[in-house]
PDB file of C-alpha atoms in Angstrom:
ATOM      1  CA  UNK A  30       0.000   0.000   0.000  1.00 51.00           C
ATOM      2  CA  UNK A  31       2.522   2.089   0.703  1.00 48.00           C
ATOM      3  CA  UNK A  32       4.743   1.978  -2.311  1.00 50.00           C
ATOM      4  CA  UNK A  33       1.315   2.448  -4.185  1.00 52.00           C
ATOM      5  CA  UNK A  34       1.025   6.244  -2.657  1.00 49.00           C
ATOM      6  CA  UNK A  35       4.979   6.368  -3.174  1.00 49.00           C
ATOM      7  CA  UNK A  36       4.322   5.414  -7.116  1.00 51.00           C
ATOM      8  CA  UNK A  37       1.654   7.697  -7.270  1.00 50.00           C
ATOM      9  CA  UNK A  38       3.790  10.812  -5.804  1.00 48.00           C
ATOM     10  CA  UNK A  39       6.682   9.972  -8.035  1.00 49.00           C
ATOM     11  CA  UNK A  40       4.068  10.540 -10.893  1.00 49.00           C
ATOM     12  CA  UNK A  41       2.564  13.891 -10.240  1.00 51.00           C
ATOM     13  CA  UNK A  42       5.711  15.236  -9.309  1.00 47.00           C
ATOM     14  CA  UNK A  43       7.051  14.148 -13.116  1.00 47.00           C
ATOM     15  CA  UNK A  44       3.799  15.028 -14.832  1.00 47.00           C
ATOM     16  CA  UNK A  45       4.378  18.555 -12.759  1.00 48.00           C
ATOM     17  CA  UNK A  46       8.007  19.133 -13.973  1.00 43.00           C
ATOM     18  CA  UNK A  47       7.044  17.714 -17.762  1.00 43.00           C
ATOM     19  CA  UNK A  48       4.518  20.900 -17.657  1.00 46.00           C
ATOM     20  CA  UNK A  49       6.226  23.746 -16.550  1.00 43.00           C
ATOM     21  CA  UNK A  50       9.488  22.983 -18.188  1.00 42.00           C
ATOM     22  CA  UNK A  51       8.954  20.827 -21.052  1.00 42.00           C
ATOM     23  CA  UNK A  52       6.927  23.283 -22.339  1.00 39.00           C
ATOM     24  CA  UNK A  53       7.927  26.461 -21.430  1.00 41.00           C
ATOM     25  CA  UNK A  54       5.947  28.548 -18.860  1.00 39.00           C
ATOM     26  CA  UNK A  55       2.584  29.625 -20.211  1.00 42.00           C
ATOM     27  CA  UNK A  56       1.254  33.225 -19.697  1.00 41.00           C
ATOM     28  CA  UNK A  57      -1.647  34.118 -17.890  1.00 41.00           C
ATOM     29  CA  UNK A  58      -4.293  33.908 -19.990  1.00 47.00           C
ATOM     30  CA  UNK A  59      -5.766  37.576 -21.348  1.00 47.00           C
ATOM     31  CA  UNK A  60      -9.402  38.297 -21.129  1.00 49.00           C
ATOM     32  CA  UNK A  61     -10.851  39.528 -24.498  1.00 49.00           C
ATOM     33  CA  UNK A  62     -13.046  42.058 -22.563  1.00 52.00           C
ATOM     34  CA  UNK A  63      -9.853  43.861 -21.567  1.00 57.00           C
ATOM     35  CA  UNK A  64      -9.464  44.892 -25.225  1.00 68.00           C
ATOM     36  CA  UNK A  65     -11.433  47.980 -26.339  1.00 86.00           C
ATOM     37  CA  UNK A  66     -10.468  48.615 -29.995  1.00 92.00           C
ATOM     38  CA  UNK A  67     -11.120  52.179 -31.439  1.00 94.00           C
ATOM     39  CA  UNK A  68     -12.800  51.891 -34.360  1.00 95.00           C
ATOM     40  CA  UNK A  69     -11.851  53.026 -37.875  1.00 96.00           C
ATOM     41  CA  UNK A  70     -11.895  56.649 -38.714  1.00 96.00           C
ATOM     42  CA  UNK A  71     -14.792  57.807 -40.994  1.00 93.00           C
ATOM     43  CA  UNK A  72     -11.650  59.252 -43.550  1.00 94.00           C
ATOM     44  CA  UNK A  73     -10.343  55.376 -44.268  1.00 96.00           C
ATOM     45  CA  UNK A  74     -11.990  55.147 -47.625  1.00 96.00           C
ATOM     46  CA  UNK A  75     -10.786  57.595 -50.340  1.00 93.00           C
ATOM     47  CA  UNK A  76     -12.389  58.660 -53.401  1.00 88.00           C
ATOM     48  CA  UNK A  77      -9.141  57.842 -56.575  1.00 89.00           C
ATOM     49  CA  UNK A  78      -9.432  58.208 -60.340  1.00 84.00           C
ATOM     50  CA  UNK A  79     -10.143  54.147 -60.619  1.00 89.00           C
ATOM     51  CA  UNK A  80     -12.362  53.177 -57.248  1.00 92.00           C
ATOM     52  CA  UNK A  81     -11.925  54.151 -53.483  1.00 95.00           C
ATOM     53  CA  UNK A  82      -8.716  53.871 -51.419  1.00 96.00           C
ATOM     54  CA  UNK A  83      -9.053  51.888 -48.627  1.00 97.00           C
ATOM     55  CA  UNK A  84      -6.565  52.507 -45.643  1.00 97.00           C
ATOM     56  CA  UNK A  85      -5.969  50.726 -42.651  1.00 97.00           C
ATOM     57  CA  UNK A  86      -4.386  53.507 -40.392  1.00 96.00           C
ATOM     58  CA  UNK A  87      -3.812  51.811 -37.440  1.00 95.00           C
ATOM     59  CA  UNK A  88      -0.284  50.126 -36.661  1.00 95.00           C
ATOM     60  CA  UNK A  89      -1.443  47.767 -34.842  1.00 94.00           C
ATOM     61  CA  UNK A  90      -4.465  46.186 -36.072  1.00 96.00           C
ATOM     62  CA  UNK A  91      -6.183  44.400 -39.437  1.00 96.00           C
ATOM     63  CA  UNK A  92      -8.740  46.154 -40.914  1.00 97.00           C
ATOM     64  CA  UNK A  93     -11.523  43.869 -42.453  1.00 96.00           C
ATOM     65  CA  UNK A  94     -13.535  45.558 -44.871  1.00 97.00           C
ATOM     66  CA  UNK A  95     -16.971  44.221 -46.373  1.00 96.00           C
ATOM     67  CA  UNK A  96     -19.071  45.746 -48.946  1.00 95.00           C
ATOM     68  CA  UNK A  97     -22.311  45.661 -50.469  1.00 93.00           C
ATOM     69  CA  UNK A  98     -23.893  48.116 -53.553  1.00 87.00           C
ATOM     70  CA  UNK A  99     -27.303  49.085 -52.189  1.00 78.00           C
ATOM     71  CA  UNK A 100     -29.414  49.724 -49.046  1.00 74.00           C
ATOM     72  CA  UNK A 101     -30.995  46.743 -48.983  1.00 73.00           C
ATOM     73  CA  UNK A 102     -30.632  43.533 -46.658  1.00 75.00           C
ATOM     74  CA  UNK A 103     -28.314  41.989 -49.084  1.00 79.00           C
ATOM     75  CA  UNK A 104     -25.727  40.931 -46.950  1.00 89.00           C
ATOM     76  CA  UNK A 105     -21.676  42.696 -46.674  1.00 93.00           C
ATOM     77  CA  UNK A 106     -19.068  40.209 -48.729  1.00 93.00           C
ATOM     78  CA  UNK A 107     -15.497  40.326 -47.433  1.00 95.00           C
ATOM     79  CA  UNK A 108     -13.341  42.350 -49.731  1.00 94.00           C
ATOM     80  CA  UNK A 109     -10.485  42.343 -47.747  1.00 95.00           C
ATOM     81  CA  UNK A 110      -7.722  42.137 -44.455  1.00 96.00           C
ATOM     82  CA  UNK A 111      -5.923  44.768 -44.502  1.00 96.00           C
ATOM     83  CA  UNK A 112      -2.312  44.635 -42.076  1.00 97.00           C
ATOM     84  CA  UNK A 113      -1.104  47.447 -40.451  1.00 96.00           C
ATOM     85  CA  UNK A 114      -0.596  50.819 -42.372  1.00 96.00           C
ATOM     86  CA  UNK A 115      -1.550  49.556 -45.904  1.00 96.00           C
ATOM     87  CA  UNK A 116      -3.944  50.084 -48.309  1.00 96.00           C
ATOM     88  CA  UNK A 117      -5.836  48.792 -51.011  1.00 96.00           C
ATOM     89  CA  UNK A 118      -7.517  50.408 -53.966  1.00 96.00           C
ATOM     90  CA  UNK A 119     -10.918  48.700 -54.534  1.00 95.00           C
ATOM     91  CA  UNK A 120     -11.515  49.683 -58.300  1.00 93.00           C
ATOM     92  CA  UNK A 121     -14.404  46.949 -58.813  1.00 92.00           C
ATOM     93  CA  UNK A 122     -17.055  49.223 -59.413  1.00 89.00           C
ATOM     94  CA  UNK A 123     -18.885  51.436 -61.854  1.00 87.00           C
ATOM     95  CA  UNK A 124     -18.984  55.281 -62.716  1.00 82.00           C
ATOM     96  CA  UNK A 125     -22.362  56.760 -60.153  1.00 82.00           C
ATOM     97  CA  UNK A 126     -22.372  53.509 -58.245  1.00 88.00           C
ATOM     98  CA  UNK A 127     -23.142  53.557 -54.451  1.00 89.00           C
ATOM     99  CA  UNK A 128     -21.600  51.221 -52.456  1.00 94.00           C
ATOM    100  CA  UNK A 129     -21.402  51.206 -48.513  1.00 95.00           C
ATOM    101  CA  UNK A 130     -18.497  49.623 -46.778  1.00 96.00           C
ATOM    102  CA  UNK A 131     -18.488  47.976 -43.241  1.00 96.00           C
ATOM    103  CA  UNK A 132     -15.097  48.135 -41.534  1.00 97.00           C
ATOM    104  CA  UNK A 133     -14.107  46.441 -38.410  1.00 96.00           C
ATOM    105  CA  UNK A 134     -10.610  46.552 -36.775  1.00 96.00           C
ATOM    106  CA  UNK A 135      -9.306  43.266 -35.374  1.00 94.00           C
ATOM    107  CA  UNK A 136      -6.488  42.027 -32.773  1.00 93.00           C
ATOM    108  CA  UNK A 137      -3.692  39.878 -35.067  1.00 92.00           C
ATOM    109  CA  UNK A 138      -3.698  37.410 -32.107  1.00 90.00           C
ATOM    110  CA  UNK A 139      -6.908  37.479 -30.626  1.00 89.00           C
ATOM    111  CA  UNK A 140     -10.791  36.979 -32.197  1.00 87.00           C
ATOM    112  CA  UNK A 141     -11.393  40.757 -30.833  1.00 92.00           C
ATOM    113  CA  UNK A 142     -13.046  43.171 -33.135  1.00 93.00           C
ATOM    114  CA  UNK A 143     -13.783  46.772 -32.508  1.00 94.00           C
ATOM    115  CA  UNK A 144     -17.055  48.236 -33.281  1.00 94.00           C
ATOM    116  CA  UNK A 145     -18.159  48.655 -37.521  1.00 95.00           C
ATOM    117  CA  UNK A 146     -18.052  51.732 -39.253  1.00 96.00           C
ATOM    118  CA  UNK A 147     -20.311  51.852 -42.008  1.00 96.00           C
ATOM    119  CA  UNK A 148     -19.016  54.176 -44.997  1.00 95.00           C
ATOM    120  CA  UNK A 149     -21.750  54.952 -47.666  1.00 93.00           C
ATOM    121  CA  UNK A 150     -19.797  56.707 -51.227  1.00 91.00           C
ATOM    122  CA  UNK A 151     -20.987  57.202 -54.563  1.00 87.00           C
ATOM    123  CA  UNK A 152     -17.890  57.251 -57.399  1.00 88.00           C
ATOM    124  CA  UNK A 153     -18.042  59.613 -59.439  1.00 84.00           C
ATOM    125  CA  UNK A 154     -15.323  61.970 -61.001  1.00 80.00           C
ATOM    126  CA  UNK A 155     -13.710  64.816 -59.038  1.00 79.00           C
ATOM    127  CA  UNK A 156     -15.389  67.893 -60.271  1.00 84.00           C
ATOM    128  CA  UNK A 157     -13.221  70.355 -61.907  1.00 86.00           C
ATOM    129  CA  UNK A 158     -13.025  73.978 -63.236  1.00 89.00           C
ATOM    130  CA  UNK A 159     -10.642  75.603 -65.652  1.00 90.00           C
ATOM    131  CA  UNK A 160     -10.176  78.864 -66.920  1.00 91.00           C
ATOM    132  CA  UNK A 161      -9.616  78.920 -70.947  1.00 91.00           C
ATOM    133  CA  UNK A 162      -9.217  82.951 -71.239  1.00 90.00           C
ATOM    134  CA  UNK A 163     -10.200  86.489 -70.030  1.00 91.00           C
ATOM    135  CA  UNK A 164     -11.990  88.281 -72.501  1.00 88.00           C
ATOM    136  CA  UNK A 165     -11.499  92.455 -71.745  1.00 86.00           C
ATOM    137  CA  UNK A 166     -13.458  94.794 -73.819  1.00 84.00           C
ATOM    138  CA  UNK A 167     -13.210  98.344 -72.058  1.00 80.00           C
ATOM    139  CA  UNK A 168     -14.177  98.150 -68.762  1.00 82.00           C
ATOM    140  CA  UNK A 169     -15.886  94.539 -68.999  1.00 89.00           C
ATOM    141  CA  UNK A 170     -14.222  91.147 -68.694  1.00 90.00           C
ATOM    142  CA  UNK A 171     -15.612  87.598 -69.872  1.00 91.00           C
ATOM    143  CA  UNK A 172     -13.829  84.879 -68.330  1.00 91.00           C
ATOM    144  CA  UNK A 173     -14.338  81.451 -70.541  1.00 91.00           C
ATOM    145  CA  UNK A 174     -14.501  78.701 -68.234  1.00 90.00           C
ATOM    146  CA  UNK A 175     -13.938  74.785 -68.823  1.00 90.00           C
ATOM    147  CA  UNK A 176     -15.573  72.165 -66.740  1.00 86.00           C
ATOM    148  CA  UNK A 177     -16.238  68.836 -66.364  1.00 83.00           C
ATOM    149  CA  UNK A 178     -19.234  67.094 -67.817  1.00 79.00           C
ATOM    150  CA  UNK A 179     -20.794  65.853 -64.793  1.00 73.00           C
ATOM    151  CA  UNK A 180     -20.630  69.366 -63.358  1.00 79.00           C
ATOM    152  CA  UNK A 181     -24.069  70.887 -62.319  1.00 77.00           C
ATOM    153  CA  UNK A 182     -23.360  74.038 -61.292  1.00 76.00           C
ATOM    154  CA  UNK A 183     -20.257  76.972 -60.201  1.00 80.00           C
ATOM    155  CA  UNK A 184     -20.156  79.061 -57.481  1.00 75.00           C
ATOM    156  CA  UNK A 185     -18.242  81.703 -57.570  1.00 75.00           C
ATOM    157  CA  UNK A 186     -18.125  84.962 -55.840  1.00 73.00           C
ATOM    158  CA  UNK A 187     -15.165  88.045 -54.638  1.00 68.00           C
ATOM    159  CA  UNK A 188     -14.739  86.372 -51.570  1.00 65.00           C
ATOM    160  CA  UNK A 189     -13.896  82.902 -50.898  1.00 64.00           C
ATOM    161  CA  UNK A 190     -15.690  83.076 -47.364  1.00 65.00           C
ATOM    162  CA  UNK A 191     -18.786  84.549 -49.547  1.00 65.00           C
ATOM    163  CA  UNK A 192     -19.634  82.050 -52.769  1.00 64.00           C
ATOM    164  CA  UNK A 193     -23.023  83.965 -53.396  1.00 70.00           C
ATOM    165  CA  UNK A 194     -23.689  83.760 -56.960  1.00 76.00           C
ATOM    166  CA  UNK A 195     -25.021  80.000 -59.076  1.00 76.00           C
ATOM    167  CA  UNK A 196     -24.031  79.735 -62.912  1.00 77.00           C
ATOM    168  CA  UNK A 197     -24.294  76.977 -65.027  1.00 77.00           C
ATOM    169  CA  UNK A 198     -23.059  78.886 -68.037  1.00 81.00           C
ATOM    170  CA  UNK A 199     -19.361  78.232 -69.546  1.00 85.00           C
ATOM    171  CA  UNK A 200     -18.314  81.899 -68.967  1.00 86.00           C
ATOM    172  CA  UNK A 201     -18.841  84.862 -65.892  1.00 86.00           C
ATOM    173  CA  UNK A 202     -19.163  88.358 -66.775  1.00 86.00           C
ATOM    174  CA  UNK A 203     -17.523  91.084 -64.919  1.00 86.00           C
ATOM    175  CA  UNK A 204     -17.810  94.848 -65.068  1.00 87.00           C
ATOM    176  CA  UNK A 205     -14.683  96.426 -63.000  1.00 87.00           C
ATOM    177  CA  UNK A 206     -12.024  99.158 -63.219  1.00 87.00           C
ATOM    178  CA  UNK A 207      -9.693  97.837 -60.492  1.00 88.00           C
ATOM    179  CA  UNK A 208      -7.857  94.282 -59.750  1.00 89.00           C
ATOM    180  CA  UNK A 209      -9.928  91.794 -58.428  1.00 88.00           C
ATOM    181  CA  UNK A 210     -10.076  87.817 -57.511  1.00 88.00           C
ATOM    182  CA  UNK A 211     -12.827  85.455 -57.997  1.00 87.00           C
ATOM    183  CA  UNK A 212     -13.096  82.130 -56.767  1.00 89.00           C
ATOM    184  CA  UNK A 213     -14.952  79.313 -58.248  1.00 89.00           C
ATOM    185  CA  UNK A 214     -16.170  76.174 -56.566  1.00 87.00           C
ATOM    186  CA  UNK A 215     -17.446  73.410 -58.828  1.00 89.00           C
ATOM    187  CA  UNK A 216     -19.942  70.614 -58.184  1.00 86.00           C
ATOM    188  CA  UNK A 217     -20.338  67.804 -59.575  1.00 81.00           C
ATOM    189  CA  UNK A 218     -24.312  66.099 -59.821  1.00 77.00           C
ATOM    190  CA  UNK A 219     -23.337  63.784 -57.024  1.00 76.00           C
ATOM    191  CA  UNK A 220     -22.646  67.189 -54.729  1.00 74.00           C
ATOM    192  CA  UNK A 221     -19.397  66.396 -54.801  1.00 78.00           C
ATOM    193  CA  UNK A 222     -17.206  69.728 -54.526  1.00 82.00           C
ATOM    194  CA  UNK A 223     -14.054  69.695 -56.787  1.00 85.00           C
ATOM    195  CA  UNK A 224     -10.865  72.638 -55.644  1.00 87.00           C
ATOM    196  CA  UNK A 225     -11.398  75.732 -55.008  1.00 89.00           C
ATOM    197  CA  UNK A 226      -9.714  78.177 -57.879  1.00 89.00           C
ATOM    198  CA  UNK A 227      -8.953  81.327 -57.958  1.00 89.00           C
ATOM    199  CA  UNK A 228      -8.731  83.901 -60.743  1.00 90.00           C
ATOM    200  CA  UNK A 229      -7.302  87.153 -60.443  1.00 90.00           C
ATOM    201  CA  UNK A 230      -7.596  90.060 -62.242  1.00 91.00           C
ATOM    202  CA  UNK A 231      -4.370  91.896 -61.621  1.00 91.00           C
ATOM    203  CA  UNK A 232      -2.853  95.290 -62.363  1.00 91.00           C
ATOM    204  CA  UNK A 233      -1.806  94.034 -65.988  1.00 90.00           C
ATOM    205  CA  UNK A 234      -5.329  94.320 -67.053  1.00 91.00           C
ATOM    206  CA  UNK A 235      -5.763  97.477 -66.536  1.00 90.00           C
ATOM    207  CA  UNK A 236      -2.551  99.229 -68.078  1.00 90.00           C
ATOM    208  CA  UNK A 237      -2.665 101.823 -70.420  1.00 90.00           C
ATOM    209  CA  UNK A 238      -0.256 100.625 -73.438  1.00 93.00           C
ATOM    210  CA  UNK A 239       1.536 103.199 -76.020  1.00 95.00           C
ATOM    211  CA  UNK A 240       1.511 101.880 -79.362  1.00 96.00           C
ATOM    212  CA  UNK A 241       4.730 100.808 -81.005  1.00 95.00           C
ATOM    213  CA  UNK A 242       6.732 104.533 -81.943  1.00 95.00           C
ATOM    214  CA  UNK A 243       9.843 105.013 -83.736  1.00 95.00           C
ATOM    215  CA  UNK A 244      10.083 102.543 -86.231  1.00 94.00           C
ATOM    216  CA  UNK A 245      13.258 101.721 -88.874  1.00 93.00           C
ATOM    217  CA  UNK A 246      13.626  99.616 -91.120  1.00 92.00           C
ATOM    218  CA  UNK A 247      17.587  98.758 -92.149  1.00 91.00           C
ATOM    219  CA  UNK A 248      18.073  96.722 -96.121  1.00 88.00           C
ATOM    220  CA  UNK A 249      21.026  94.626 -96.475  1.00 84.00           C
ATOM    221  CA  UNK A 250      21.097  91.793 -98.781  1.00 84.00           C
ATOM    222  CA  UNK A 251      18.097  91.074 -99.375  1.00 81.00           C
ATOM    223  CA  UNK A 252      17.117  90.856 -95.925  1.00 89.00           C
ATOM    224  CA  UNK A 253      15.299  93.980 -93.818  1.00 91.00           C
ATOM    225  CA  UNK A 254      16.153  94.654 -90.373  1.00 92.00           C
ATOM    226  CA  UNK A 255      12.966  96.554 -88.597  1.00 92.00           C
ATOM    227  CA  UNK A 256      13.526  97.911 -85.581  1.00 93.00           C
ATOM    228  CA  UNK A 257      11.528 100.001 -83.278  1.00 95.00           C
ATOM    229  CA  UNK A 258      10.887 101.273 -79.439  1.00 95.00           C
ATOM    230  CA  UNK A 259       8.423  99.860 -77.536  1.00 95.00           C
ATOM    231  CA  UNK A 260       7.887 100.565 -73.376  1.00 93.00           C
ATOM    232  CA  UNK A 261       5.720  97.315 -72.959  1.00 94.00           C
ATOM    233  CA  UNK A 262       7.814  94.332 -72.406  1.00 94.00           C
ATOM    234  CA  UNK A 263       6.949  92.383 -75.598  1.00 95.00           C
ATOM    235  CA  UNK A 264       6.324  93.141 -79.026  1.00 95.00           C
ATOM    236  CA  UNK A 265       3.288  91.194 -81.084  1.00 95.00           C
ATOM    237  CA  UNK A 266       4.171  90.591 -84.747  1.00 94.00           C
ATOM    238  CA  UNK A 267       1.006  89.597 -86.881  1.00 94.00           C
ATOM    239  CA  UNK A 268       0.819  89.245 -90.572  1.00 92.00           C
ATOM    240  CA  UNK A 269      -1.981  92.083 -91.558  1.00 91.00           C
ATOM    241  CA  UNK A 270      -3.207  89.410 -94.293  1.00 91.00           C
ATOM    242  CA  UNK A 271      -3.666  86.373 -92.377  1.00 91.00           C
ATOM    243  CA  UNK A 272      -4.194  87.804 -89.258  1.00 91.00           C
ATOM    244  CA  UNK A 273      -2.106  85.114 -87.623  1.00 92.00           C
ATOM    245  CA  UNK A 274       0.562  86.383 -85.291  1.00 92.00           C
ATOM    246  CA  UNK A 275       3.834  85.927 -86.923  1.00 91.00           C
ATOM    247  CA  UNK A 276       5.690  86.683 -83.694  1.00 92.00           C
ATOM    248  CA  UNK A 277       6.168  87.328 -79.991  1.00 93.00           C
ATOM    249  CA  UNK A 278       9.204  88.509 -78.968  1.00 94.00           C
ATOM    250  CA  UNK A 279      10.787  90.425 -76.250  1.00 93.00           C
ATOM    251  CA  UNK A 280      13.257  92.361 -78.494  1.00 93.00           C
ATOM    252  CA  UNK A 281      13.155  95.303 -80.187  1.00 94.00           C
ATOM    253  CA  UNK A 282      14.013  94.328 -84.112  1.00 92.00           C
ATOM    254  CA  UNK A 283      13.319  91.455 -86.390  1.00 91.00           C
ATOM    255  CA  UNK A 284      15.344  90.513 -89.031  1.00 91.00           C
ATOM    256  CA  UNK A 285      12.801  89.456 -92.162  1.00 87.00           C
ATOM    257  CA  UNK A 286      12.969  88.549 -96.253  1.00 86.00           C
ATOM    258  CA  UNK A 287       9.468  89.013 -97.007  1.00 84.00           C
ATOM    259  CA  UNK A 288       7.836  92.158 -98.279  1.00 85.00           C
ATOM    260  CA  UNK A 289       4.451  92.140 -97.010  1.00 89.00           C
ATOM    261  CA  UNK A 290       2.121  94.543 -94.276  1.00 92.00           C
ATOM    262  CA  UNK A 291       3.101  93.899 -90.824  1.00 94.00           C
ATOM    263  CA  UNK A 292       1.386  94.908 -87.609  1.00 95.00           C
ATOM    264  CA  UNK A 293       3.148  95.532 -84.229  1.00 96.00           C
ATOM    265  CA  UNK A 294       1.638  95.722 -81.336  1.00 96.00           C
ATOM    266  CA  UNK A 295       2.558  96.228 -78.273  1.00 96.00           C
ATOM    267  CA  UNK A 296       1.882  93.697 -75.363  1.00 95.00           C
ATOM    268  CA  UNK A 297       2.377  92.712 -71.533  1.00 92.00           C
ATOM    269  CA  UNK A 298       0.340  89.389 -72.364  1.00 88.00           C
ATOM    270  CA  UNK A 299      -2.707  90.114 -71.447  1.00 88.00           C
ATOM    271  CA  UNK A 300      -3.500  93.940 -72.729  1.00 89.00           C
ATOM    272  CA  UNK A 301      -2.368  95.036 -76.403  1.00 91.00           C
ATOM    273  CA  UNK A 302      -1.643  98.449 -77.198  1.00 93.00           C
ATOM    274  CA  UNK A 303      -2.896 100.214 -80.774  1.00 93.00           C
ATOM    275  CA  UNK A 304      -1.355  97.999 -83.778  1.00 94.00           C
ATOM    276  CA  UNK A 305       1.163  99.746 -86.138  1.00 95.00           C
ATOM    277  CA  UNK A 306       1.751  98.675 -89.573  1.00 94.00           C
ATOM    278  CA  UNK A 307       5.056  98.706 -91.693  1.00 93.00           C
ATOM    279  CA  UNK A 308       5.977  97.150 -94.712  1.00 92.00           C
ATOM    280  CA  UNK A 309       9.864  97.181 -94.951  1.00 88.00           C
ATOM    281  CA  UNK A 310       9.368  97.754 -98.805  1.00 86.00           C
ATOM    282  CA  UNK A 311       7.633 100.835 -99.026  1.00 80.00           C
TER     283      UNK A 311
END
């Protein structure tokens, strides 16, 4: 009997050494309710040219992402796990699709999730506004604008903090004497803003410019040398036929072979003085 509770100590004292050694020494085990996971910020999916950037901003957690492409009870399909400060671009969709995205952050080690975000975007092109020239006549400027198809509307106003006016034509009207800036805001039919630009009207526009005075013209083989004096800081050359400029140049002579009429004008690229014509022959 006795070497029966002798046997029987021997063994739990093994089976004791076999499990703290031969195995290394386990952890305490960690509660999954002493994880609280921040959920993902609302700015994790990104509008691109091909789809919507997906980002997982955390460093230390996956971000699963689902999706579905309507309000409905369809149910979310995984598109993703994304690790630690990567992205994805999820360009499986169509131009004025809606799609809403459910993201969840989760512990690499443990089955802990934080609460879903759910992130509802339409794609559809960035709106965007160009300016294709300023018009002056007098006192009144038209400024021809370029936009994108989709885009409803512009705002546009003299004071970026004040967008008051609507236009849906390609080209604003101004009546002014003195510099200005505009800035124009473009939507797209989605309500999607595009950038904010900016056009300015500066002191250029509004010069006074003496026509081109004093000009010579200098034979020599064939060849004429016209020169002239001109206080703008460029000279416009324009055949008086054609009507096509021949030249802009910020000298004061040009060196030609052909007899024909020429008109100079004087220019600071944006406002032309009174034209001038020569012809080196007569």
């Amino acid at each position: 009997m006795q070497n029966n509770i002798y046997r029987a100590f021997n063994f739990f004292i093994i089976l004791a050494v076999i499990l703290f050694y031969g195995c290394g020494k386990k952890t305490d085990p960690v509660a999954k309710s002493s994880f609280k996971i921040a959920p993902p910020p609302k700015d994790s999916v990104i509008l691109v040219d091909n789809g919507f950037k997906i980002i997982n901003r955390s460093k230390d957690y996956i971000l699963e992402v689902y999706k579905k492409t309507d309000n409905s009870c369809t149910k979310y399909n995984l598109v993703a796990k994304i690790e630690p400060k990567k992205h994805i671009i999820d360009d499986n969709i169509s131009l004025g699709q809606k799609v809403i995205y459910k993201l969840l952050r989760k512990h690499p080690e443990y089955r802990v999730y934080s609460e879903p975000v759910y992130i509802e975007k339409v794609f559809a092109k960035k709106a965007f506004v160009k300016v294709d020239r300023i018009i002056k006549n007098g006192d009144s400027f038209e400024i021809k604008l370029n936009f994108s198809k989709n885009t409803k509307f512009v705002l546009y106003g003299f004071d970026k903090n004040k967008l008051n006016k609507i236009s849906t034509k390609p080209a604003i009207k101004i009546k002014t004497d003195r510099p200005i800036k505009i800035f124009i805001l473009p939507y797209n039919d989605y309500n999607l803003k595009g950038d904010l630009i900016n056009v300015e009207l500066t002191s250029d526009y509004f010069q006074k410019l003496h026509p081109i005075r004093n000009i010579k013209v200098l034979k020599s083989n064939g060849r004429y040398l016209i020169s002239w004096e001109n206080d703008a800081p460029k000279t416009k050359i324009i055949d008086a036929k054609t009507g096509k400029t021949v030249l802009l140049t910020d000298t004061n002579f040009i060196e030609i072979t052909k007899c024909s009429d020429y008109i100079l004008i004087a220019t600071n690229g944006i406002v032309d003085s009174d034209g001038v014509m020569v012809n080196p022959c007569n």
